[in-house]
mmCIF file of C-alpha atoms and ligand atoms in Angstrom:
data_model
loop_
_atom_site.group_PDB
_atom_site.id
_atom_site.type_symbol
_atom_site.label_atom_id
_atom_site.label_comp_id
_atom_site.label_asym_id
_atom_site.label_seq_id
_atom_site.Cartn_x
_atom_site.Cartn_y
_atom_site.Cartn_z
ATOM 1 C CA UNK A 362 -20.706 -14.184 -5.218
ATOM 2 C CA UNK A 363 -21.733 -11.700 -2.248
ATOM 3 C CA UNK A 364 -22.162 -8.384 -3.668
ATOM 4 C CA UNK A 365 -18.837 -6.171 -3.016
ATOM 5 C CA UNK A 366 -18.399 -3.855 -0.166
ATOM 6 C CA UNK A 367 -19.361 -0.142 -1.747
ATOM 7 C CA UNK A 368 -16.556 1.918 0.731
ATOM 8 C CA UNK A 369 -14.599 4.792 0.162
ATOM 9 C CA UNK A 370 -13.008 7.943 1.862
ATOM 10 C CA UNK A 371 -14.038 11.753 2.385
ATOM 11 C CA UNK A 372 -12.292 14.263 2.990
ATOM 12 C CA UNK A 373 -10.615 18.046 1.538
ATOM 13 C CA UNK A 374 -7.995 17.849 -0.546
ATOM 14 C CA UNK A 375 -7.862 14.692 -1.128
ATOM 15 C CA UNK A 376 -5.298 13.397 -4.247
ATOM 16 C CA UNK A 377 -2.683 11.855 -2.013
ATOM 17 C CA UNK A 378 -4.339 9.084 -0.119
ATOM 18 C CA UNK A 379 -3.058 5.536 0.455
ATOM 19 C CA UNK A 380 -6.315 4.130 1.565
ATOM 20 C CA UNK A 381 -7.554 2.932 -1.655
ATOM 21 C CA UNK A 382 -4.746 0.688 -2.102
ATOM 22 C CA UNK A 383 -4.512 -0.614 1.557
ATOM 23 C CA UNK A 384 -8.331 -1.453 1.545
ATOM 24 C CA UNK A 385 -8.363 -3.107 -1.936
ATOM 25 C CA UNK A 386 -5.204 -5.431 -1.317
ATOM 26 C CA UNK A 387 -6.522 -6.383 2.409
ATOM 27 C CA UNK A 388 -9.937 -6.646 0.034
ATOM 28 C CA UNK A 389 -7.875 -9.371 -2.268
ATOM 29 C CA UNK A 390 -6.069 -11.095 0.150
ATOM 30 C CA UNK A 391 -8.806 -11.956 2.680
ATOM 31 C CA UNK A 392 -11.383 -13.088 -0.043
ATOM 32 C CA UNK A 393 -13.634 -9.483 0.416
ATOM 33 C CA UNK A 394 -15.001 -8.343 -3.044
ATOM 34 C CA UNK A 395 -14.786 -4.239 -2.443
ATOM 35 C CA UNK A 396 -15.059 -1.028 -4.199
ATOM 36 C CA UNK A 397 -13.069 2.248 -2.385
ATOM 37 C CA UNK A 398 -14.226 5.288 -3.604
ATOM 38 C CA UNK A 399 -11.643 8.824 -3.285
ATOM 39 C CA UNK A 400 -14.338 11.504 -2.830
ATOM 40 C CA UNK A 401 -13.203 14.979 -2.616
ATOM 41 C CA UNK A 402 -15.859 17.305 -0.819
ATOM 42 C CA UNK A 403 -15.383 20.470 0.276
ATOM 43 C CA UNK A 404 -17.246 21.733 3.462
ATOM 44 C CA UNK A 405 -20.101 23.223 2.263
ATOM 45 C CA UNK A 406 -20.557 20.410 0.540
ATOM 46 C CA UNK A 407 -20.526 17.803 3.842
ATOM 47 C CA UNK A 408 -23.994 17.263 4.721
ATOM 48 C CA UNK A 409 -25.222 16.798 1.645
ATOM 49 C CA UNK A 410 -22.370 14.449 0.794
ATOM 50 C CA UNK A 411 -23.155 12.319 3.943
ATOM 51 C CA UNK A 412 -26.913 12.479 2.414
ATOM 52 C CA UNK A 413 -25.776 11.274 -0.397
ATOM 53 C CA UNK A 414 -23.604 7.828 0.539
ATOM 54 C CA UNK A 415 -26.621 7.268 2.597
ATOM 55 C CA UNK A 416 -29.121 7.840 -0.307
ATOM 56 C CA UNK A 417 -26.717 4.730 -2.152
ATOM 57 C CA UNK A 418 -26.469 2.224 0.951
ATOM 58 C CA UNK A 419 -22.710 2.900 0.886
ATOM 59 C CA UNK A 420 -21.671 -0.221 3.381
ATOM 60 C CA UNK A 421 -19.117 2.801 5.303
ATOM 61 C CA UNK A 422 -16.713 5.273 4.506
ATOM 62 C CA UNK A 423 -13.358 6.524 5.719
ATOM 63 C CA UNK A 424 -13.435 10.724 7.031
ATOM 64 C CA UNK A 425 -10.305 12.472 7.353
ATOM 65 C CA UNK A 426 -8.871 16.269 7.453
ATOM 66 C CA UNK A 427 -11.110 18.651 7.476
ATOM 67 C CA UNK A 428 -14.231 16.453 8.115
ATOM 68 C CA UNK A 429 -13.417 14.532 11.395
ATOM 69 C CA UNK A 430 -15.041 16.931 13.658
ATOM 70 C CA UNK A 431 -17.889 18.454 11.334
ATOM 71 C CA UNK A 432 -19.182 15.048 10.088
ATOM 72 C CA UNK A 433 -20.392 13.798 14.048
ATOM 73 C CA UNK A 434 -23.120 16.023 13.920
ATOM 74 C CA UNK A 435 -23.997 14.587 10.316
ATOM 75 C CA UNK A 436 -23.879 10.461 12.001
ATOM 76 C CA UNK A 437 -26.972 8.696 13.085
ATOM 77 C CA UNK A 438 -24.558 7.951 16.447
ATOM 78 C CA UNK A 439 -21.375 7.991 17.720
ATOM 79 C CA UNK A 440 -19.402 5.361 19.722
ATOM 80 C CA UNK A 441 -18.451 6.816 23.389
ATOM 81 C CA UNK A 442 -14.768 7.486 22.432
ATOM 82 C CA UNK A 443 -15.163 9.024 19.452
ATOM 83 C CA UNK A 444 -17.511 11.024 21.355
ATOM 84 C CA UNK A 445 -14.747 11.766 24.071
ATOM 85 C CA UNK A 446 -11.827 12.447 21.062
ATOM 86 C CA UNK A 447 -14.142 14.924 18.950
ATOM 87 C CA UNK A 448 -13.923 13.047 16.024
ATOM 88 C CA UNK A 449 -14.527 10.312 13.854
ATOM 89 C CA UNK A 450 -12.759 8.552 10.841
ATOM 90 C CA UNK A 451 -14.842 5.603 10.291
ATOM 91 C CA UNK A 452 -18.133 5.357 9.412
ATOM 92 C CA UNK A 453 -20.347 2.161 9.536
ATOM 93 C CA UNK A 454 -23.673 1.603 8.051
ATOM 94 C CA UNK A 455 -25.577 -0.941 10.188
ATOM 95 C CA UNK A 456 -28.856 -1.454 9.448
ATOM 96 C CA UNK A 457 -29.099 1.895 7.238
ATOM 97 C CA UNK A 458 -27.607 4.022 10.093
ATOM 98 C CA UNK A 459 -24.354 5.704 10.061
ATOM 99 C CA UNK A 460 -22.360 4.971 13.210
ATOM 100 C CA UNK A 461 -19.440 7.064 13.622
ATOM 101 C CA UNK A 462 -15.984 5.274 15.181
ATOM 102 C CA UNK A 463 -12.314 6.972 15.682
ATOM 103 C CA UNK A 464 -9.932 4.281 14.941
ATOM 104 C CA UNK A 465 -6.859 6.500 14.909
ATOM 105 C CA UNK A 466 -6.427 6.139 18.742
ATOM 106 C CA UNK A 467 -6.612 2.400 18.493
ATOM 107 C CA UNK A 468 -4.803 2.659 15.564
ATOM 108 C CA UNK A 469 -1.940 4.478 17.079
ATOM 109 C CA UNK A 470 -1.937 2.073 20.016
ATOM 110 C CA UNK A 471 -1.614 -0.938 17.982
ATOM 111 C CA UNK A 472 1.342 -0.097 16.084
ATOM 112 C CA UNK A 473 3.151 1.203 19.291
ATOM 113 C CA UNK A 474 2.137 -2.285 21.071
ATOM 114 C CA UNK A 475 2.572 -4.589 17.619
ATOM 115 C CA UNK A 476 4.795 -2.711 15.756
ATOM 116 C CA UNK A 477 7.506 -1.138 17.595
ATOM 117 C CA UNK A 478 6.757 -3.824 20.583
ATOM 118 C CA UNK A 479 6.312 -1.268 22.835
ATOM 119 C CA UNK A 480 3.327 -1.220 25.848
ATOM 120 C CA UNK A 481 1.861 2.043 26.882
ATOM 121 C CA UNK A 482 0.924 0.917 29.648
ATOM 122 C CA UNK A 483 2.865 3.025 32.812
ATOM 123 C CA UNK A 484 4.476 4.934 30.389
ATOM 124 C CA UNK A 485 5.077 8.562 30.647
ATOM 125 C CA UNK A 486 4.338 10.324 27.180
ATOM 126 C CA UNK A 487 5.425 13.526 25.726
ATOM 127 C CA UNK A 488 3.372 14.768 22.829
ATOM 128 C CA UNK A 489 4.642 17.739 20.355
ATOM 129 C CA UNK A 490 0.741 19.276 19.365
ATOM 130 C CA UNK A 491 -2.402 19.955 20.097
ATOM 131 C CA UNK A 492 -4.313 19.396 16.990
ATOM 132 C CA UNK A 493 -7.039 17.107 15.775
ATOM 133 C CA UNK A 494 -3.842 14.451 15.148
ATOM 134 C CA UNK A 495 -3.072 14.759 18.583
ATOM 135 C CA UNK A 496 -6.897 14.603 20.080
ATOM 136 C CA UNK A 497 -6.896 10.660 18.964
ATOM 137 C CA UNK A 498 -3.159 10.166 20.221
ATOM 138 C CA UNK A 499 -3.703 11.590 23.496
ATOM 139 C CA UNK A 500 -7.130 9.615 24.071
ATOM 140 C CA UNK A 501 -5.693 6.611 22.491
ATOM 141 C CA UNK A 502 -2.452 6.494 24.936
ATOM 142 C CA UNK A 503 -4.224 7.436 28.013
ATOM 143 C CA UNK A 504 -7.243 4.700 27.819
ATOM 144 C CA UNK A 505 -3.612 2.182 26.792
ATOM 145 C CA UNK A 506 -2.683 2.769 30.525
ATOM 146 C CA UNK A 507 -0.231 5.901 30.054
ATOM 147 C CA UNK A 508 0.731 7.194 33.370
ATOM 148 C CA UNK A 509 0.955 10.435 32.722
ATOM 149 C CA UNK A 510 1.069 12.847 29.602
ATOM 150 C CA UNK A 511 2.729 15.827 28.752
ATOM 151 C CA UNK A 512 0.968 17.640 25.859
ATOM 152 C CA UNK A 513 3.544 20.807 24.059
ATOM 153 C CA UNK A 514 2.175 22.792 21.560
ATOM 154 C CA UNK A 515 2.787 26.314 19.510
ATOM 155 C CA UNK A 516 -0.150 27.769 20.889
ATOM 156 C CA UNK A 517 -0.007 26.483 24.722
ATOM 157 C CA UNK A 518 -3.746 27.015 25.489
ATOM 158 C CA UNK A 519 -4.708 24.693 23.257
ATOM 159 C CA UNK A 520 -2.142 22.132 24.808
ATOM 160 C CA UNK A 521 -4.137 22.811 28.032
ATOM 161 C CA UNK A 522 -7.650 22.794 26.743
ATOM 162 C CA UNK A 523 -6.721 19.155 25.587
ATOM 163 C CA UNK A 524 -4.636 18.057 28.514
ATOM 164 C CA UNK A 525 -7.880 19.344 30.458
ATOM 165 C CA UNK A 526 -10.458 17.014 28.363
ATOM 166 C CA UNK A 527 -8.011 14.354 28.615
ATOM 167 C CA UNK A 528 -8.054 14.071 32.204
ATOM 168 C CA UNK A 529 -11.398 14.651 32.990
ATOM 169 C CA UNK A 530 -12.089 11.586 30.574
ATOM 170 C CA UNK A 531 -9.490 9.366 31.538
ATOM 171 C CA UNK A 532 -8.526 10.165 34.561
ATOM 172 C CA UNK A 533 -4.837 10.017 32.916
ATOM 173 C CA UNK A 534 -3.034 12.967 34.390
ATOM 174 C CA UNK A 535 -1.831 15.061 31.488
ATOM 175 C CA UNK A 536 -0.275 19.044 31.189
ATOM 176 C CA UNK A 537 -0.246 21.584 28.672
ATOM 177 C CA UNK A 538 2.810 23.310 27.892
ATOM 178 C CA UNK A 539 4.116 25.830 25.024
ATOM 179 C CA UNK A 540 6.681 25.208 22.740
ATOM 180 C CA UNK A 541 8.296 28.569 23.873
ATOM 181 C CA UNK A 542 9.725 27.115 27.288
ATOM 182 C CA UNK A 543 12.954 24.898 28.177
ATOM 183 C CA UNK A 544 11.385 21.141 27.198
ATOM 184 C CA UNK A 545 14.689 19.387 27.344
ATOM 185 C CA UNK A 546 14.266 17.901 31.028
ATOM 186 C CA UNK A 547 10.795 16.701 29.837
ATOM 187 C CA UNK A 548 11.586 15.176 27.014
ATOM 188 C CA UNK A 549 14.261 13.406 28.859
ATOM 189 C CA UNK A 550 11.760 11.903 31.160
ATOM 190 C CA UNK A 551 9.765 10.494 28.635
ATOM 191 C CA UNK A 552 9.780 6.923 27.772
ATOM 192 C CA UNK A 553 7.486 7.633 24.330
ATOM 193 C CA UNK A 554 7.852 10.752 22.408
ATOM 194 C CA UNK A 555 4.972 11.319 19.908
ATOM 195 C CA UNK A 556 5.185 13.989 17.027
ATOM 196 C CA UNK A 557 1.194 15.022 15.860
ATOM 197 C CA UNK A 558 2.556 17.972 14.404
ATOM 198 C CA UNK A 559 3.336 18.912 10.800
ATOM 199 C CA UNK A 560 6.680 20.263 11.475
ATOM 200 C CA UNK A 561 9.263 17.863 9.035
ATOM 201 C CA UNK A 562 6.155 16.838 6.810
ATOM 202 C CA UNK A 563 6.618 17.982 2.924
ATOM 203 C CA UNK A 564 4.952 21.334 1.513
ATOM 204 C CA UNK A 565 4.015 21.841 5.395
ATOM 205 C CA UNK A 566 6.656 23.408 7.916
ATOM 206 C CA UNK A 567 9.134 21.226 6.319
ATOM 207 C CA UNK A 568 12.056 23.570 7.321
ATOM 208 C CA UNK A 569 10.773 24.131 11.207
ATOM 209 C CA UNK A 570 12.376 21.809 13.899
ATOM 210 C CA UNK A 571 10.957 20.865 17.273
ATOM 211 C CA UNK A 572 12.110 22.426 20.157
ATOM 212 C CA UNK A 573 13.705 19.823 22.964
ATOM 213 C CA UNK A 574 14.136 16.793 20.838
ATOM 214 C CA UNK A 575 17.878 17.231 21.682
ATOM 215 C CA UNK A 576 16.248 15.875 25.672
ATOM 216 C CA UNK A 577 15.511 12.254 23.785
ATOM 217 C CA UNK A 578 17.298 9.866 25.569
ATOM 218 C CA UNK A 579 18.493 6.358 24.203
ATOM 219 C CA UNK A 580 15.790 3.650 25.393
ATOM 220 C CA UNK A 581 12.753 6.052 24.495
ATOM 221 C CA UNK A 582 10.289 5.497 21.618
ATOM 222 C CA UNK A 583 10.283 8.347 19.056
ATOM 223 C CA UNK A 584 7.060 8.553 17.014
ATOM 224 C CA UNK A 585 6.400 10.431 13.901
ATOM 225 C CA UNK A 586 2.739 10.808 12.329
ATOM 226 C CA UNK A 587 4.149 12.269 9.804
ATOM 227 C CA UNK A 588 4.854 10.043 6.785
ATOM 228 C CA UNK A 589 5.687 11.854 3.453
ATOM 229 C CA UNK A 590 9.156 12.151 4.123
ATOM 230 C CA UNK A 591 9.061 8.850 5.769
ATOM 231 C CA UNK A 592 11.922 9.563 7.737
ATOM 232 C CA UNK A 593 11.954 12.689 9.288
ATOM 233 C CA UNK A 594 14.321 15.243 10.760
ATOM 234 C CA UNK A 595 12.611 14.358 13.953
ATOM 235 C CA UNK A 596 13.119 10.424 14.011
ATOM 236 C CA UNK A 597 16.293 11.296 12.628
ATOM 237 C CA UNK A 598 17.318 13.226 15.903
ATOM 238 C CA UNK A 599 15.990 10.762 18.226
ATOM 239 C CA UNK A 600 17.482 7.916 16.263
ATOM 240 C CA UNK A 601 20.631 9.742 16.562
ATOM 241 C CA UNK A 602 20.385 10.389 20.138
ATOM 242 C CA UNK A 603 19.886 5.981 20.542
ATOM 243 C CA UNK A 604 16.286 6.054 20.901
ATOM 244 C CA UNK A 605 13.947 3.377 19.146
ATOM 245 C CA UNK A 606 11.953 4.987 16.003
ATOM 246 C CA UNK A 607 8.618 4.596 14.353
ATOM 247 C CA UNK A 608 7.583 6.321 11.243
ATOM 248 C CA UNK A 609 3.824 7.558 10.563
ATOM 249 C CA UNK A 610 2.880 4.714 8.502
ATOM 250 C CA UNK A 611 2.481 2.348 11.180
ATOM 251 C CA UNK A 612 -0.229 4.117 12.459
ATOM 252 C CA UNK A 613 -2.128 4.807 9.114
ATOM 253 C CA UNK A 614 -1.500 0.928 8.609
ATOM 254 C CA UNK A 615 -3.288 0.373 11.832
ATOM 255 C CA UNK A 616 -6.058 2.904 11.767
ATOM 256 C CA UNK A 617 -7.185 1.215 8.108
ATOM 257 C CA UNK A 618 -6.807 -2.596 9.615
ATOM 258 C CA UNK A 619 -9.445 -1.086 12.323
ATOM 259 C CA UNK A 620 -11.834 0.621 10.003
ATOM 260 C CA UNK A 621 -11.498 -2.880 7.965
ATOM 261 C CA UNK A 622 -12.542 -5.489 10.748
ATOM 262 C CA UNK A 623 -15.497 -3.127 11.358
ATOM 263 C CA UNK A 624 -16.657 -3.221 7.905
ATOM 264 C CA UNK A 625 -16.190 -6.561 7.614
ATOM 265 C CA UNK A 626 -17.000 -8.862 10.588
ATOM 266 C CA UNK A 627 -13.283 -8.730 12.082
ATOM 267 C CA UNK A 628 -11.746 -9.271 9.213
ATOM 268 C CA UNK A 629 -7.650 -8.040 9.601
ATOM 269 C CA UNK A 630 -5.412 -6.412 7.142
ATOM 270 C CA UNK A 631 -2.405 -8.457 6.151
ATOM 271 C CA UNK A 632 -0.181 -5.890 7.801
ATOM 272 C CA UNK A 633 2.758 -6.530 6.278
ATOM 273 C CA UNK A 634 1.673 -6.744 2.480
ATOM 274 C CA UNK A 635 -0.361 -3.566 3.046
ATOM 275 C CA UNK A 636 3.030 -1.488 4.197
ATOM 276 C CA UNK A 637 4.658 -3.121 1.128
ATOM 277 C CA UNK A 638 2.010 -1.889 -0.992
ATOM 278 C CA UNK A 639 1.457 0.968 0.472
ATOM 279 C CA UNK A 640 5.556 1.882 0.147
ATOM 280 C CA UNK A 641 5.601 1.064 -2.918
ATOM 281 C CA UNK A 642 2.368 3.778 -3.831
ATOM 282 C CA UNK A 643 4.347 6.512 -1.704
ATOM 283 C CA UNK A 644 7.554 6.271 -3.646
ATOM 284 C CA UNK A 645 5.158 6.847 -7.066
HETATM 285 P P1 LIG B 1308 -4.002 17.886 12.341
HETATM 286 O O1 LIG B 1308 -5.429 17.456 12.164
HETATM 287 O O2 LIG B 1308 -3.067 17.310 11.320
HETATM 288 O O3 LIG B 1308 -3.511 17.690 13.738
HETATM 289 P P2 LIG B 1308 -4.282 20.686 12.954
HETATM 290 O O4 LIG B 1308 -5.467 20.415 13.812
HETATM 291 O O5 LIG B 1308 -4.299 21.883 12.061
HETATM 292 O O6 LIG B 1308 -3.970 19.449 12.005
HETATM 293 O O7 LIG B 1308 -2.991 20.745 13.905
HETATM 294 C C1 LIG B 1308 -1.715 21.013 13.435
HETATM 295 C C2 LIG B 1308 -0.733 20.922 14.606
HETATM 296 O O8 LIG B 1308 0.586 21.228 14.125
HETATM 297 C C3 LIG B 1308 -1.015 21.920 15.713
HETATM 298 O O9 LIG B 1308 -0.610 21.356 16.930
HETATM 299 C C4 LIG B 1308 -0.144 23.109 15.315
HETATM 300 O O10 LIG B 1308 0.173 23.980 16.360
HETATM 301 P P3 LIG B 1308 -0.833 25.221 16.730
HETATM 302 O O11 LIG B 1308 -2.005 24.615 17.448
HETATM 303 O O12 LIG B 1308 -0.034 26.103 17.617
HETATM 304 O O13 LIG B 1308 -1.218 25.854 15.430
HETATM 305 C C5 LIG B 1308 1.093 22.361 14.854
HETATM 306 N N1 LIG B 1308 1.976 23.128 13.959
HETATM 307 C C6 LIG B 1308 1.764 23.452 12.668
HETATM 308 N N2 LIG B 1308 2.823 24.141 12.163
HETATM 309 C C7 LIG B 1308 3.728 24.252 13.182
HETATM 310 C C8 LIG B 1308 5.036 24.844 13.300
HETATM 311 N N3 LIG B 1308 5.628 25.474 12.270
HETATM 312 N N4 LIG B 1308 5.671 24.730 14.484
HETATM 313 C C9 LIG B 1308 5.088 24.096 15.539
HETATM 314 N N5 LIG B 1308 3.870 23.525 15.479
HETATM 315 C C10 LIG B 1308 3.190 23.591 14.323
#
């Protein structure tokens, strides 16, 4: 039998994660012996951390919040787009070098296309952040064929600063707004409405609501990130309001399929026993 896959996942905290259970049922069900390891390292603790997995021929690793930024510099090399996003959650040993990949934009792109049967291509896109969420949403539309994308956030500069990087590496035209102005006419225009924030997500700013989802108009796309609650006062709105609805596990569904065809010669999660499983471990 081929030795199993050594994997695992990074990041600060770190209790909550589904990944283990995705990876080890896509790990049963496509004949892949694995092991996915939950390892909770604090920032300080990083680079020696990275050392480490290397030091043990780990065969790659998922990196998520705080380490998707901070662990490039760490990588033996990058791919160009997680380059362009700022950040990478995949790691891949090849050879005894860690190559660094961002399969969140993918990710996201996969379960608009495949899961809510929606194209982004020629779509105009209105996204509520401007965090590292919304770096790998942004990048992820706009290389999909978004025409153009409007990116609101709390702090409007940093809306701006990424509607700026977006453009200059996509071409994609994209704007920075703040939360603080009238959104409701562009919201209305949008045909897919993405939330990257944590407003509606539990413990977080559960009780905050976003301004100008009352401007989502029936035949739009709402998207949440978010996915403990599952449904959210956001979706909730839109669905109310006779748009279509996706909820944030799509997209961590889709992100972990990526991360496992890399790891294992294009191998592809069984999508729909993964969300059952995965369901099933957020309702524990
Ligand atoms: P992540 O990696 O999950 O995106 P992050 O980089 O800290 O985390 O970004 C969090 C996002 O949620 C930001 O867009 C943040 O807005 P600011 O950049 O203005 O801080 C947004 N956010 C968090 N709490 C919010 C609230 N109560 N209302 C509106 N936006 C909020």
């Amino acid at each position: 039998m081929a030795k199993p896959l050594a994997l695992g996942i990074v990041g600060h905290p770190i209790g909550h994660t589904l990944s283990p259970v995705m990876h080890a049922l896509a790990g049963r069900e496509r004949g892949v012996p694995l092991s996915y390891g939950v390892f909770d390292v604090a920032p300080a603790r990083l680079a020696v951390a990275v050392a480490g997995l290397k030091a043990l021929s780990v065969d790659g690793f998922n990196v998520t919040v705080p380490h998707k930024a901070a662990v490039i510099a760490l990588l033996d090399d990058v791919t160009p787009e997680a380059a362009a996003i700022g950040a990478v959650n995949t790691v891949v040993n090849v050879g005894g070098r860690f190559i660094g990949h961002n399969t969140d934009a993918p990710g996201f792109v996969d379960a608009v296309r495949e899961d809510a049967g929606v194209d982004p291509a020629g779509k105009r896109v209105f996204l509520y952040g401007a965090g590292g969420a919304a770096r790998g949403v942004a990048f992820g539309l706009a290389w999909a064929g978004a025409k153009n994308i409007v990116i609101a956030n709390r702090n409007g500069e940093r809306a701006c600063e990424l509607a700026a990087q977006v453009t200059a590496a996509t071409g994609v035209a994209a704007t920075g707004l703040s939360l603080a102005g009238n959104l409701l006419d562009t919201v209305a225009a949008a045909d897919i409405i993405v939330n990257t924030t944590s407003v509606g997500m539990e413990g977080a700013a559960e009780g905050s609501s976003l301004p100008g989802v009352e401007g989502v108009r029936s035949g739009s796309l709402a998207v949440d990130i978010v996915y403990r609650p599952l449904d959210t006062p956001f979706l909730a709105a839109a669905r109310e309001r006779g748009a279509a609805t996706q909820d944030g596990l799509w997209m961590l569904i889709r992100q972990g399929d990526r991360a496992f065809r890399l790891w294992t010669n294009g191998k592809t999660f069984p999508v729909d026993r993964v969300r059952e499983a995965a369901l099933t471990e957020l309702n524990n």
